[in-house]
Structures are given as C-alpha cells and as structure tokens.
XYZ file of C-alpha atoms in Angstrom:
101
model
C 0.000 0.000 0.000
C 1.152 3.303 -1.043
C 1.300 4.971 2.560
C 3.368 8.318 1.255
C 0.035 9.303 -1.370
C -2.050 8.517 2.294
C -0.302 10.203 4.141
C -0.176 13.224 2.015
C -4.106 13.066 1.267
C -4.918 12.821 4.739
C -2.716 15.542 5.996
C -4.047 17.969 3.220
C -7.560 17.007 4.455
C -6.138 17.899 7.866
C -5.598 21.188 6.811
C -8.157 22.371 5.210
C -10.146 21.333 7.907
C -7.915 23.891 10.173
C -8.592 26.483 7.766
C -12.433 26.804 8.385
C -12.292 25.624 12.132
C -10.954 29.463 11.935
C -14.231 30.403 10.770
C -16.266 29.341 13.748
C -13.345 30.858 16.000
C -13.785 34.326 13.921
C -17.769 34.438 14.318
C -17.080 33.441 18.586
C -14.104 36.020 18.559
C -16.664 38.602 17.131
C -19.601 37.654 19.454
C -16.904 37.266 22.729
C -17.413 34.254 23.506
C -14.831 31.978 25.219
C -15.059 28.876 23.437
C -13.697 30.387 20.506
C -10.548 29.846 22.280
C -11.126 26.002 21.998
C -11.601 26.462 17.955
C -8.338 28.504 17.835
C -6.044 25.953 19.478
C -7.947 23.008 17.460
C -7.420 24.967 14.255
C -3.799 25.915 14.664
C -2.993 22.277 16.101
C -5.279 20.638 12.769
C -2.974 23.086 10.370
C 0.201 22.273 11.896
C 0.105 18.949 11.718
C -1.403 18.941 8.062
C 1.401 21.291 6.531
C 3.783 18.936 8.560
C 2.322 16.144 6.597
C 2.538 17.663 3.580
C 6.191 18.885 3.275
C 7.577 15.528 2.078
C 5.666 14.743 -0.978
C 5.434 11.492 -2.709
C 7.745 10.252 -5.189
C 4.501 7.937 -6.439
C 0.577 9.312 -7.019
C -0.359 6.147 -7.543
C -2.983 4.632 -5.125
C -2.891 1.018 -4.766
C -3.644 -1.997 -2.318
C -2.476 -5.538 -1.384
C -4.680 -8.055 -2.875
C -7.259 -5.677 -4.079
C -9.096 -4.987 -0.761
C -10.383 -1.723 -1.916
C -11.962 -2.749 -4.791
C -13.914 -5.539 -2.953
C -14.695 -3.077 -0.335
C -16.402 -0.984 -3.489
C -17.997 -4.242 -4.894
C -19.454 -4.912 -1.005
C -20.711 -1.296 -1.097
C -22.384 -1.649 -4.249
C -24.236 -5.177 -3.900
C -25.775 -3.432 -0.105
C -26.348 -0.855 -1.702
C -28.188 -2.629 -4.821
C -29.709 -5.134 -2.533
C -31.335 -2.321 -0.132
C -32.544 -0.383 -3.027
C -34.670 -2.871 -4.775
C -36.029 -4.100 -1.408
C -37.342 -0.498 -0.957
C -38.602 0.201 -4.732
C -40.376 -3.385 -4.347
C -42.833 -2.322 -1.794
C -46.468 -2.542 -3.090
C -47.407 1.449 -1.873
C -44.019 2.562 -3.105
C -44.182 4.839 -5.972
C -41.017 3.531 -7.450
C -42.282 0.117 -8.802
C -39.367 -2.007 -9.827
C -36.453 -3.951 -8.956
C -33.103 -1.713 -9.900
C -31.039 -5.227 -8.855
C-alpha cells in the first residue's frame, strides 16, 4: 500500500479542515465568547500537523492496495447498496415500482 500518497491526502484534508475551524473561531471572537478559544487551538494544532504532513511529498501518485481490498470493499458497497434499493422500490405502496437489482 502506497502509505506516502495517504499520508499526504490525509494531511491535506487535515488542513483544510484547520482552515475553516478558523471560521467558527472568527464568528465566537466577534460575538466574545470563550469557546472560541477552543476552535483557535484546534485549528492551529489541525494546520500544523497537516502542513507537517505535507512537506515531504510522494515520489509515487499512484494509489494502490495488497490483494485488491479496496476494490472488494467498493464491490461490497455496491451489492448493499443494490440489494437495499430494490427491497425499498419493491414495496407494493411505493411509488417507485421495480427492482433496480
């Protein structure tokens, strides 16, 4: 498993999600309340960590898996997802009539 691409995903995520914790700690900051304090230290802690993450980047964008777990997990997802839908549309009151499996 390509950990590097993962890693660098996850900590990007990271940060961006620091970036608009800011915005709740602007609106409390304006407002003077005190838990804005609590989005602050969240938001500074999220970004650090995610640029941290993100200044080695990976020598490979490739995302890939041992044994092709992922692409069962998709295939899993899919058939529930199939199965649940058609169980639903088959209902007699339903106003979808039909089976999507």
């Amino acid at each position: 498993m390509n950990f590097s691409i993962i890693r660098y995903i996850l900590s990007s995520v990271l940060a961006f999600e620091g970036i608009f914790l800011l915005l709740p700690c602007a609106v409390g900051a304006i407002y003077g309340e005190r838990e804005a304090f609590a989005y602050l230290f969240v938001a500074a802690l999220s970004i650090c960590f995610g640029f941290l993450g993100r200044v080695k980047k990976p020598k490979s964008k490739e995302i890939y898996s041992k044994g092709g777990a992922c692409h069962r997990i998709v295939q899993l997802d899919f058939a529930e997802s199939c199965r649940g839908g058609s169980i639903c549309s088959n209902r007699r009151n339903s106003p979808v009539r039909g089976c999507f499996v």
